[in-house]
Coordinates of N, CA and C in Angstrom, one line a residue:
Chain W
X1 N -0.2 -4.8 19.0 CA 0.1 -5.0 17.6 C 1.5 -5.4 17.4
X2 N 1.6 -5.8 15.9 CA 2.5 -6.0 15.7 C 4.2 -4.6 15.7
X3 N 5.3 -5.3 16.2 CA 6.4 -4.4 15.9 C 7.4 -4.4 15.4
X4 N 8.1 -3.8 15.2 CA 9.3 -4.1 14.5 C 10.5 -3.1 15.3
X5 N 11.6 -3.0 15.7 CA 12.2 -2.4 16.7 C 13.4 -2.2 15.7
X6 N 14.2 -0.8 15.8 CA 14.8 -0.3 14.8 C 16.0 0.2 15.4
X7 N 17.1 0.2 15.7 CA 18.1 1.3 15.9 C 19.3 1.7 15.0
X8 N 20.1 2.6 15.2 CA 20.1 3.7 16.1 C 18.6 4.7 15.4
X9 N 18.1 5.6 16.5 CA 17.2 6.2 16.4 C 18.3 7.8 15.1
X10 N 19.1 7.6 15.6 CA 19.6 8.7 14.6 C 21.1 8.3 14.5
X11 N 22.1 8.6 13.4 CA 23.5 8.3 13.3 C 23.9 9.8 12.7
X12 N 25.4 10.2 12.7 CA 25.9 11.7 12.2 C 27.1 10.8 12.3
X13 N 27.5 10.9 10.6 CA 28.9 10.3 10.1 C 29.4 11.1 9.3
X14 N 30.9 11.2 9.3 CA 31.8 12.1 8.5 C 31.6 11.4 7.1
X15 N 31.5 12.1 6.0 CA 31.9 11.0 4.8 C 32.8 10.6 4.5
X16 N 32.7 9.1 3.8 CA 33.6 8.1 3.9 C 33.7 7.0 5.1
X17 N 33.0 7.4 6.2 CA 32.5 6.3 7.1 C 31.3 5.5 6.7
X18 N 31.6 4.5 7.6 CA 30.3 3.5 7.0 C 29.3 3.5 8.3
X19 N 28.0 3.1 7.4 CA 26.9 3.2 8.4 C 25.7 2.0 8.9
X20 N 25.3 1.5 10.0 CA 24.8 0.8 9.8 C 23.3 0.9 10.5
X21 N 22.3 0.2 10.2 CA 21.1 0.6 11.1 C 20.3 -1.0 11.2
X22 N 19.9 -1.2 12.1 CA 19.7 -2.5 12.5 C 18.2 -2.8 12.7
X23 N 17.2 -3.7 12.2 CA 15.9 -4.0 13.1 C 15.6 -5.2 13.3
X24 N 14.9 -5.0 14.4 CA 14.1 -6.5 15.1 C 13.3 -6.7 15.0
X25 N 12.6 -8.2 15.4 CA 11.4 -8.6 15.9 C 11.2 -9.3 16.5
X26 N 10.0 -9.5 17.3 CA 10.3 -10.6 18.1 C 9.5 -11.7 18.3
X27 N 8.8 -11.7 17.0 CA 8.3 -13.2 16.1 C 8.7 -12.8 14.7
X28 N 8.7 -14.2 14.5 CA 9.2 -14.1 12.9 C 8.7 -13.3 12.1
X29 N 9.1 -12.8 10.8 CA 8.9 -12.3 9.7 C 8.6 -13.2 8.6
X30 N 7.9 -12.7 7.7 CA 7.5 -13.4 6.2 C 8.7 -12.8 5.7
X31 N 9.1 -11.7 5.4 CA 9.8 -10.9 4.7 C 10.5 -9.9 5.2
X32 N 11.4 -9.1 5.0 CA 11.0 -7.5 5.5 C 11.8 -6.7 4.1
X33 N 11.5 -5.2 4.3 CA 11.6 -4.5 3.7 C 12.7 -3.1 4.1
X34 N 13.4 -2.8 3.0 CA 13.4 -1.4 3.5 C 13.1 -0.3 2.4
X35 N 13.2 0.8 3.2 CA 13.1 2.2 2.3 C 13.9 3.1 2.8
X36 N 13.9 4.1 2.1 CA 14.6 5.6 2.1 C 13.8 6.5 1.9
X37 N 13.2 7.5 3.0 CA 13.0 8.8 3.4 C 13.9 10.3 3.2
X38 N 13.9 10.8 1.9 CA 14.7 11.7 1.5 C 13.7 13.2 2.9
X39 N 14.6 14.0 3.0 CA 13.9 14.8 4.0 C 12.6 15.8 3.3
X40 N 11.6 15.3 3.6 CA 10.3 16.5 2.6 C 9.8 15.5 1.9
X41 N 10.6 14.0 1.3 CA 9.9 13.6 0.9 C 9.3 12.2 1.3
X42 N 8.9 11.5 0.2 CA 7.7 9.8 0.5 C 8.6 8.4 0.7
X43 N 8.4 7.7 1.2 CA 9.4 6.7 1.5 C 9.4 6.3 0.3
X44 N 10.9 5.6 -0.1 CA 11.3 5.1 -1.3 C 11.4 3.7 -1.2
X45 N 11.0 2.5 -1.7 CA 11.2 1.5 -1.6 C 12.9 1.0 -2.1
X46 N 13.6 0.3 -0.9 CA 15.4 -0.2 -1.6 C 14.9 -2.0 -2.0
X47 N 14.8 -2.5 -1.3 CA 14.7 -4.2 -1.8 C 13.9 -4.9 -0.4
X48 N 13.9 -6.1 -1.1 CA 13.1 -7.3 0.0 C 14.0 -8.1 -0.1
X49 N 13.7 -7.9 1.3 CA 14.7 -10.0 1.4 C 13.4 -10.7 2.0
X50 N 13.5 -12.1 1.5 CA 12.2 -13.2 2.0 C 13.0 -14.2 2.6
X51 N 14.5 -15.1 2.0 CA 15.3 -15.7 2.9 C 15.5 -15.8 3.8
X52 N 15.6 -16.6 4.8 CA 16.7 -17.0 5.9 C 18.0 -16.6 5.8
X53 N 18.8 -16.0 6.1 CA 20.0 -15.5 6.0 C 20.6 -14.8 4.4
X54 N 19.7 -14.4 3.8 CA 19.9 -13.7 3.0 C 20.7 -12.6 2.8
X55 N 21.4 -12.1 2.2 CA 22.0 -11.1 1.9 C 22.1 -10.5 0.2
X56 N 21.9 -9.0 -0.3 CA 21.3 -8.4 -1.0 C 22.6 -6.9 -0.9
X57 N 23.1 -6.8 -2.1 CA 24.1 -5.7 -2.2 C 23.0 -4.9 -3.8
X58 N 23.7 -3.7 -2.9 CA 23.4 -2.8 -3.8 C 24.5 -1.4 -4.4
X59 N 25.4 -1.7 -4.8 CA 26.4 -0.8 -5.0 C 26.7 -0.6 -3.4
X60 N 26.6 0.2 -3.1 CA 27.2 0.5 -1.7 C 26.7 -0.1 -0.7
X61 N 25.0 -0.3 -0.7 CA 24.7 -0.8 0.2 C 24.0 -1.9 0.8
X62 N 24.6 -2.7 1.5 CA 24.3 -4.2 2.2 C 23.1 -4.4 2.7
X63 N 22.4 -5.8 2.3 CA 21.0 -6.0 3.3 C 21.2 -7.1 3.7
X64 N 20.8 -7.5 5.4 CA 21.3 -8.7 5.3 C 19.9 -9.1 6.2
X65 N 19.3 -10.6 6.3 CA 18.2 -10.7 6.8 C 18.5 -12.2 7.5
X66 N 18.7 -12.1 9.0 CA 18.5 -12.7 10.0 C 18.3 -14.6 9.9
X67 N 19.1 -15.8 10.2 CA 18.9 -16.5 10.1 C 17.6 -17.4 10.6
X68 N 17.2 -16.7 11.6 CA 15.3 -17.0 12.3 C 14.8 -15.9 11.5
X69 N 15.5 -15.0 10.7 CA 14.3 -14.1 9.8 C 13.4 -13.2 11.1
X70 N 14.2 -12.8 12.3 CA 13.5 -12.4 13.0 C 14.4 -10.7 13.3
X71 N 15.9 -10.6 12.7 CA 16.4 -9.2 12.3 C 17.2 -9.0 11.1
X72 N 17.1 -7.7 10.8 CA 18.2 -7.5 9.4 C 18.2 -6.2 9.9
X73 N 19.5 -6.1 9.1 CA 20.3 -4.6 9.0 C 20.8 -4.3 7.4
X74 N 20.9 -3.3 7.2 CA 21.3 -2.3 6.3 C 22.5 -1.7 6.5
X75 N 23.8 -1.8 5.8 CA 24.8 -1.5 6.0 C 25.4 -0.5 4.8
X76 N 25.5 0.6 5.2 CA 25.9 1.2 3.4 C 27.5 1.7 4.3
X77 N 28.1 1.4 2.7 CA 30.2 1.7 2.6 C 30.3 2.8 2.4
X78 N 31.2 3.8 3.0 CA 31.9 4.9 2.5 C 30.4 6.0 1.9
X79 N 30.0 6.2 2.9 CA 28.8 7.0 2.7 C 29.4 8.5 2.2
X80 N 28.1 8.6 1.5 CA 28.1 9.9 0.8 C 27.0 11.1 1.2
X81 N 26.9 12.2 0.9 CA 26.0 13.1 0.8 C 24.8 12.6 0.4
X82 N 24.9 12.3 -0.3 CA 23.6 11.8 -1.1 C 22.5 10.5 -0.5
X83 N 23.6 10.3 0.7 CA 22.9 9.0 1.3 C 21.9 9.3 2.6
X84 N 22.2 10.8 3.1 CA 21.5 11.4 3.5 C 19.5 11.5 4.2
X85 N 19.1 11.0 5.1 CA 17.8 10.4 5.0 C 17.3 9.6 6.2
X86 N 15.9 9.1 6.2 CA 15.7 8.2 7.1 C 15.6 6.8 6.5
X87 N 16.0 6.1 7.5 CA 16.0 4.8 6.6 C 14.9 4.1 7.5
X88 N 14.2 3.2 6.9 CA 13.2 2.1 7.5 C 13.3 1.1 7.4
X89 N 13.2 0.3 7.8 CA 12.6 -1.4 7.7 C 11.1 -1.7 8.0
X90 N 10.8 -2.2 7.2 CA 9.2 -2.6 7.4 C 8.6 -4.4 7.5
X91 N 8.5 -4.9 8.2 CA 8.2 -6.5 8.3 C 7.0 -6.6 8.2
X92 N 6.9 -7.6 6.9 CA 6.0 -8.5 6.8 C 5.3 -9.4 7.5
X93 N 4.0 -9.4 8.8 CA 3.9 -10.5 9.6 C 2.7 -11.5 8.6
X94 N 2.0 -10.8 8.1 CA 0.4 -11.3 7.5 C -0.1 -10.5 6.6
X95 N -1.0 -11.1 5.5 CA -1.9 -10.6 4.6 C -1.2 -9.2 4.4
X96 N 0.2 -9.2 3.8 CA 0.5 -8.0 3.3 C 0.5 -7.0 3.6
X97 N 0.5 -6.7 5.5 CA 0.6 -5.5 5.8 C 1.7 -5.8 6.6
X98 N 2.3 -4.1 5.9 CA 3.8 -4.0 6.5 C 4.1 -3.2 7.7
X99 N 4.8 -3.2 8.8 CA 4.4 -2.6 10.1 C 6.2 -2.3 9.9
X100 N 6.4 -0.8 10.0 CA 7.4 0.0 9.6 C 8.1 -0.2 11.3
X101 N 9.4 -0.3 10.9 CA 9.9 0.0 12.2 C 10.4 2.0 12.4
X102 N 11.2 2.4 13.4 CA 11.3 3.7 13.7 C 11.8 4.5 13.1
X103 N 12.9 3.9 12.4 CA 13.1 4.4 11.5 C 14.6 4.8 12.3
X104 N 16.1 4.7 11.2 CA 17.2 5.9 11.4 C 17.1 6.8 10.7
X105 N 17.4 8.2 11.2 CA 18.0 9.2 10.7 C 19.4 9.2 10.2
X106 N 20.0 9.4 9.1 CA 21.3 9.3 9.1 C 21.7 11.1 8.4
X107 N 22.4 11.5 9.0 CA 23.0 12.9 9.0 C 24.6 12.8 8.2
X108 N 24.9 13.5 6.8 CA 26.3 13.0 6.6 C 27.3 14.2 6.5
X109 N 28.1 14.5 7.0 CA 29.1 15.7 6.9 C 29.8 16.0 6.3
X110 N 29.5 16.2 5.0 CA 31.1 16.6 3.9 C 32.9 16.7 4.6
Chain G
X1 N 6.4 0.8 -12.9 CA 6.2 0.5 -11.1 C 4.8 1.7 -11.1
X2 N 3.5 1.2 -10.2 CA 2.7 1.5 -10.2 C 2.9 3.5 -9.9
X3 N 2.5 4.3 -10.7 CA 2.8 5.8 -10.2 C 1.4 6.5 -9.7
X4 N 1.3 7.3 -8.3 CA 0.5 7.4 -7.6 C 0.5 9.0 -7.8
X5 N -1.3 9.6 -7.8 CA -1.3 10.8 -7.7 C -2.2 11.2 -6.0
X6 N -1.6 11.5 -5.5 CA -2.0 11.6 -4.1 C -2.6 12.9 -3.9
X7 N -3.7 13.6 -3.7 CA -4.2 15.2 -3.2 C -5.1 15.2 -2.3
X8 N -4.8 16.3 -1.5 CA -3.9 17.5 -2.0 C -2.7 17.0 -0.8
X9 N -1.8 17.9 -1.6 CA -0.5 17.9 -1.4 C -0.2 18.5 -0.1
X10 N -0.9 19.4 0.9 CA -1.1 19.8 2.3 C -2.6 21.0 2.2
X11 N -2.6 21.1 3.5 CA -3.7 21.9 3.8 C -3.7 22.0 5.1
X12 N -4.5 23.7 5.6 CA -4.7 23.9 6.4 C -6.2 23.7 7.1
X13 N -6.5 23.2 8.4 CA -7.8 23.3 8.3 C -8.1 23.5 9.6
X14 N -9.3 24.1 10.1 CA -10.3 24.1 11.2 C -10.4 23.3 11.7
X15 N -10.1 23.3 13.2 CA -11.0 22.0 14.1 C -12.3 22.0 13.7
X16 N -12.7 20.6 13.6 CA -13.9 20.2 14.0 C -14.4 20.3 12.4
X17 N -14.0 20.8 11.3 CA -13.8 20.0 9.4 C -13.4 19.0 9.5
X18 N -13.6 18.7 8.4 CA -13.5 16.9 7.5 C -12.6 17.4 6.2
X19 N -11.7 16.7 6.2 CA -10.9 16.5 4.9 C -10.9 15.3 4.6
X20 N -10.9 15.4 2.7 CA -11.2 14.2 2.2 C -10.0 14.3 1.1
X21 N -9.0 12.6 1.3 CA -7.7 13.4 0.6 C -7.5 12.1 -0.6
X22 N -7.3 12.1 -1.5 CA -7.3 11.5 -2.4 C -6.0 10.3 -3.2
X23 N -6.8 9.4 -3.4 CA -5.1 8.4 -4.3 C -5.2 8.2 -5.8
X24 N -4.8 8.5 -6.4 CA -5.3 7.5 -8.1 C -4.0 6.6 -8.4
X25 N -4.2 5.7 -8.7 CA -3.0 5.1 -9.0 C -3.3 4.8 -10.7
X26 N -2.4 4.9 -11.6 CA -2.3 4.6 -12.6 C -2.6 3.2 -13.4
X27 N -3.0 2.4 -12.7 CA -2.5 1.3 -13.2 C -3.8 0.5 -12.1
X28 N -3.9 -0.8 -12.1 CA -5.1 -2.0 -11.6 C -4.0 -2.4 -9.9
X29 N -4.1 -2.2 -8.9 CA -3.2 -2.5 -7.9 C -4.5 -3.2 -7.1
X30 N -3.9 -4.6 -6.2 CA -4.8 -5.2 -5.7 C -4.9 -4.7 -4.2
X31 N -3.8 -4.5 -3.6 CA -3.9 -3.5 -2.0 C -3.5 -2.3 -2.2
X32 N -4.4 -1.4 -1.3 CA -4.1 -0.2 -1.3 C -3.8 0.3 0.3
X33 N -3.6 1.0 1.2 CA -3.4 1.0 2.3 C -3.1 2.6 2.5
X34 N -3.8 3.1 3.8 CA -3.3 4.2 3.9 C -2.8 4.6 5.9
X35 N -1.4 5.6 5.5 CA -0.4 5.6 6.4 C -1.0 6.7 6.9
X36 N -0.5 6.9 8.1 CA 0.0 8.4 8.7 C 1.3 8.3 9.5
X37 N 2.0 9.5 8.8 CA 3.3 9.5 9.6 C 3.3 11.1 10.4
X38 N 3.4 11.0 11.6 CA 3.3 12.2 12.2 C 5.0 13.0 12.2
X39 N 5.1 14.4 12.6 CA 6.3 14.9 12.3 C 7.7 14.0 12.9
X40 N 8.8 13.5 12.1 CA 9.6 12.8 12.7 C 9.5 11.9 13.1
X41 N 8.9 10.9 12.5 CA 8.3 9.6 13.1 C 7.5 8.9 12.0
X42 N 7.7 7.4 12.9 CA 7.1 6.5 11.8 C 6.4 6.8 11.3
X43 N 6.2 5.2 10.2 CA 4.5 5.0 9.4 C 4.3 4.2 10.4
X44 N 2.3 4.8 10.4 CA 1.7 3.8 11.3 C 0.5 3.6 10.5
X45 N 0.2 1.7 10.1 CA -0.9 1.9 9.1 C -2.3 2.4 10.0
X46 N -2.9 2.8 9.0 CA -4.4 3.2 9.5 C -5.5 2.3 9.1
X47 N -5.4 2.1 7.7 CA -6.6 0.7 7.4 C -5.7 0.1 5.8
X48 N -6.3 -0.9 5.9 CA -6.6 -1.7 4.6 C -7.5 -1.1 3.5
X49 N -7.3 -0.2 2.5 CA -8.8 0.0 2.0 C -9.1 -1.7 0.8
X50 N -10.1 -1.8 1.2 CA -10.7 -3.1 0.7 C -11.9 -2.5 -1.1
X51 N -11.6 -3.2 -2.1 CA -12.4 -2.7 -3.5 C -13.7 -3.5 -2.9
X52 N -14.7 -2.4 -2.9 CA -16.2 -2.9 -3.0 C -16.6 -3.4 -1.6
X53 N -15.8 -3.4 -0.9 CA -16.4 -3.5 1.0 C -15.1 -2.9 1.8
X54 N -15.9 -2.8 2.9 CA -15.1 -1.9 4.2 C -14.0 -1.9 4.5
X55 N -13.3 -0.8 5.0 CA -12.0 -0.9 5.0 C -11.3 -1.6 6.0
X56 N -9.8 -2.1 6.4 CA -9.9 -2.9 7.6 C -9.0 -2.2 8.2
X57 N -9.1 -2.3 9.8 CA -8.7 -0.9 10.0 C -7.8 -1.7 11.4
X58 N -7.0 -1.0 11.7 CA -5.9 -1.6 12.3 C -6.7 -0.9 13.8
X59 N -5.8 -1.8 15.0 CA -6.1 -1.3 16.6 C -6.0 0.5 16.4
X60 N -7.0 1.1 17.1 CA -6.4 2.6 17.4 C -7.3 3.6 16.3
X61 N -7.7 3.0 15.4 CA -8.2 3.6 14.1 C -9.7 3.4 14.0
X62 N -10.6 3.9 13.7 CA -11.8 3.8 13.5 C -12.8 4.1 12.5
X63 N -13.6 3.2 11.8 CA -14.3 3.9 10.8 C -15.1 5.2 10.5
X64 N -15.6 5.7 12.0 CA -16.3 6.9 12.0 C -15.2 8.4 12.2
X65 N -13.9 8.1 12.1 CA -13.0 8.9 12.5 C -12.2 9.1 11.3
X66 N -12.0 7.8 10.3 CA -11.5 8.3 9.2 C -12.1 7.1 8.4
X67 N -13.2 7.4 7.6 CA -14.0 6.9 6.9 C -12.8 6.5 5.3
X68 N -13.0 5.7 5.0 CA -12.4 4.9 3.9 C -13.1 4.7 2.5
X69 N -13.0 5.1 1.3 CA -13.8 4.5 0.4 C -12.8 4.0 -0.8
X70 N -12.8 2.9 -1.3 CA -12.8 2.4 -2.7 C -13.0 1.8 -3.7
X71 N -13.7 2.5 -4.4 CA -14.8 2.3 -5.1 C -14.4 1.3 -6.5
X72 N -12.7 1.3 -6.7 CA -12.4 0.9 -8.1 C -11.1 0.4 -7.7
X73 N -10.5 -0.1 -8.6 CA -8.7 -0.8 -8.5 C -8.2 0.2 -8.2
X74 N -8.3 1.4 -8.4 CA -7.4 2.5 -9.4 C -7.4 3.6 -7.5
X75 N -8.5 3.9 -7.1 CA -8.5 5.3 -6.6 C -9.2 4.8 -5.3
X76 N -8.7 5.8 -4.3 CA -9.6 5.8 -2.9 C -8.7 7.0 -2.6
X77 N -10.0 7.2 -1.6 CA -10.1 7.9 -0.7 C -9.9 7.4 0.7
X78 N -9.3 9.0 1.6 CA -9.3 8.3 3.5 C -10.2 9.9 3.6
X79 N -11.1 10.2 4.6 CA -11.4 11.3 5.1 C -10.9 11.2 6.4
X80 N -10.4 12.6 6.8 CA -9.9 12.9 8.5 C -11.3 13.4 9.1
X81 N -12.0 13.0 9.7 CA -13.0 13.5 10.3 C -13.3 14.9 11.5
X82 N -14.0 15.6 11.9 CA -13.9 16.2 12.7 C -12.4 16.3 13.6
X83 N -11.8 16.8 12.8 CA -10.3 17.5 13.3 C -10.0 17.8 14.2
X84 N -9.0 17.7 15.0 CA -8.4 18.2 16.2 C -6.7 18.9 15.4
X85 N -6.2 19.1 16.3 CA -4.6 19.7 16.5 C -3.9 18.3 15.9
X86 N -4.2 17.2 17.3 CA -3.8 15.8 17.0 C -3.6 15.1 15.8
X87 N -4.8 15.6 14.8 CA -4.7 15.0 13.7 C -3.4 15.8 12.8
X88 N -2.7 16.6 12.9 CA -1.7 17.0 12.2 C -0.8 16.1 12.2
X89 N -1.0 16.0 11.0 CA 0.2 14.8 10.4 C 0.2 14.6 8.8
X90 N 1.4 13.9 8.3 CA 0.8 13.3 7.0 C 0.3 12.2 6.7
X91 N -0.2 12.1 5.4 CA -0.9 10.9 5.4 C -0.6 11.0 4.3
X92 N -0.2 9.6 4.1 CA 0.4 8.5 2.7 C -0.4 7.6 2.5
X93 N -0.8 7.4 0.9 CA -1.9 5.9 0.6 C -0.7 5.0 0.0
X94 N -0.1 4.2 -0.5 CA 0.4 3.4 -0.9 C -0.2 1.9 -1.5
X95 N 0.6 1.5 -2.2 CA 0.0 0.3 -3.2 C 0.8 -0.5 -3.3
X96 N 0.6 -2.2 -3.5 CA 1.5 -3.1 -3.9 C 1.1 -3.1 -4.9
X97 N 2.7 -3.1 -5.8 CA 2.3 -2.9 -7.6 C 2.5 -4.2 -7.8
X98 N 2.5 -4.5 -9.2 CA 1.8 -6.3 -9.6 C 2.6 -6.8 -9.4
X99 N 4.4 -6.3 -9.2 CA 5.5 -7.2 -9.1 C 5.8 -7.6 -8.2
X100 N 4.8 -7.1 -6.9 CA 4.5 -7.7 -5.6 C 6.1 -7.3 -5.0
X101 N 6.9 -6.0 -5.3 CA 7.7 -6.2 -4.3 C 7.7 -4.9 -4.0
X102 N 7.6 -4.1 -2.7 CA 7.6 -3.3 -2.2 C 6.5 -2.4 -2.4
X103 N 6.5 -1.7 -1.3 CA 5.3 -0.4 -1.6 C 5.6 0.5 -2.4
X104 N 4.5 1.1 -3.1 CA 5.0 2.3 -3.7 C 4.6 3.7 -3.3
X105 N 4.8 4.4 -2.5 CA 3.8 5.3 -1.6 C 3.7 7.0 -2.4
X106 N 2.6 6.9 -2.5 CA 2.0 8.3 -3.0 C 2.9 9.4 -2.1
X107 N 2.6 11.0 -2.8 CA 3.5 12.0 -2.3 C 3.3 12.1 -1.2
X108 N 2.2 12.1 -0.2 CA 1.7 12.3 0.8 C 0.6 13.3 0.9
X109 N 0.2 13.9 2.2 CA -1.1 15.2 2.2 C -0.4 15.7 3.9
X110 N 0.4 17.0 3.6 CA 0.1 17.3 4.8 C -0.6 17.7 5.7
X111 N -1.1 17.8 6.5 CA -2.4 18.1 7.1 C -2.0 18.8 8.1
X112 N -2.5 20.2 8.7 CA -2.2 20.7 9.5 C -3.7 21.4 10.1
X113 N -4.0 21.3 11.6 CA -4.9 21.3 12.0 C -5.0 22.9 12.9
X114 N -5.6 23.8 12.9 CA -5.2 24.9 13.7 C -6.6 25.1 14.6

């Protein structure tokens, strides 16, 4: 089946470090996706990118989506507590089903 | 954005029971899809549920193991069939809402098999 390949499998940053979590694939993408996994709770949808080299800010944090559209990373600034969670990427190959990559853990330290 | 009532919210159950766990979505959503994420780890889809024919069900997954129904735009069902341990996991239904961007995924169902 299809995959999507995700790292780091977990990150532990002091706050005010920045964070980054990266995914692949290794055929193209229609799209991809990410989300936020608060701990206990349902994945949260953050944005799509559909572009070729796209890039997508969100207050703190960066999406950027691969010129073959085949990786993007998520980059969030000066992390906070509250940023706390797993993060996902989910790619688009066909008929709208999204095949989740592994997902980071990101752990933040006051 | 499409808002999802997912139940039940966990349970405990017997090997070798059937749980049948529920989605309503508020609103007309044209895919509905249901996840399992086992503890600390991905989503891995399980099927397509399809309005008015069978569900489509990814490599690994099978219709006699977790039967699919949806009957309307709005609501479906996944049943866990004859339970094992294995099956402990959660299970998320999710929907693309009409603005076609991103999933919206119900609270989940934890399932715990003993």
């Amino acid at each position: 089946g299809q995959q999507v390949m995700q790292i780091p499998q977990y990150q532990h940053v002091q706050e005010g470090e920045d964070f980054t979590t990266y995914c692949n694939s290794s055929t193209t993408l229609s799209n991809i996706q990410w989300y936020k996994q608060r701990p206990g709770g349902h994945p949260v949808f953050l944005i799509q990118l559909v572009k070729s080299g796209e890039v997508k800010k969100q207050k703190r944090l960066t999406f950027q989506f691969g010129e073959a559209k085949k990786n993007s990373s998520l980059h969030i600034t000066a992390t906070q507590t509250t940023d706390v969670g797993t993060y996902f990427c989910a790619g688009l190959y066909n008929f709208n089903k999204f095949y989740f990559g592994s997902g980071t853990k990101l752990n933040v330290k006051p | 954005s499409a808002v999802i009532s997912q139940k039940p919210s966990r349970d405990i159950c017997q090997r070798g029971t059937s749980l049948t766990i529920q989605c309503q979505v508020d609103s007309q959503v044209t895919m509905m899809f249901w996840y399992r994420q086992q503890p600390g780890q991905s989503l891995t889809l399980i099927a397509t549920a399809n309005q008015g024919s069978e569900a489509t069900y990814e490599s690994g997954f099978v219709i006699d193991k977790f039967p699919i129904s949806r009957p309307n735009l709005t609501f479906s069902t996944l049943t866990v069939s004859n339970m094992s341990p294995e099956d402990s996991s959660i299970y998320l239904c999710s929907v693309v809402p009409l603005s076609g961007h991103g999933y919206t995924f119900g609270s989940g169902t934890r399932l715990t098999v003993v």
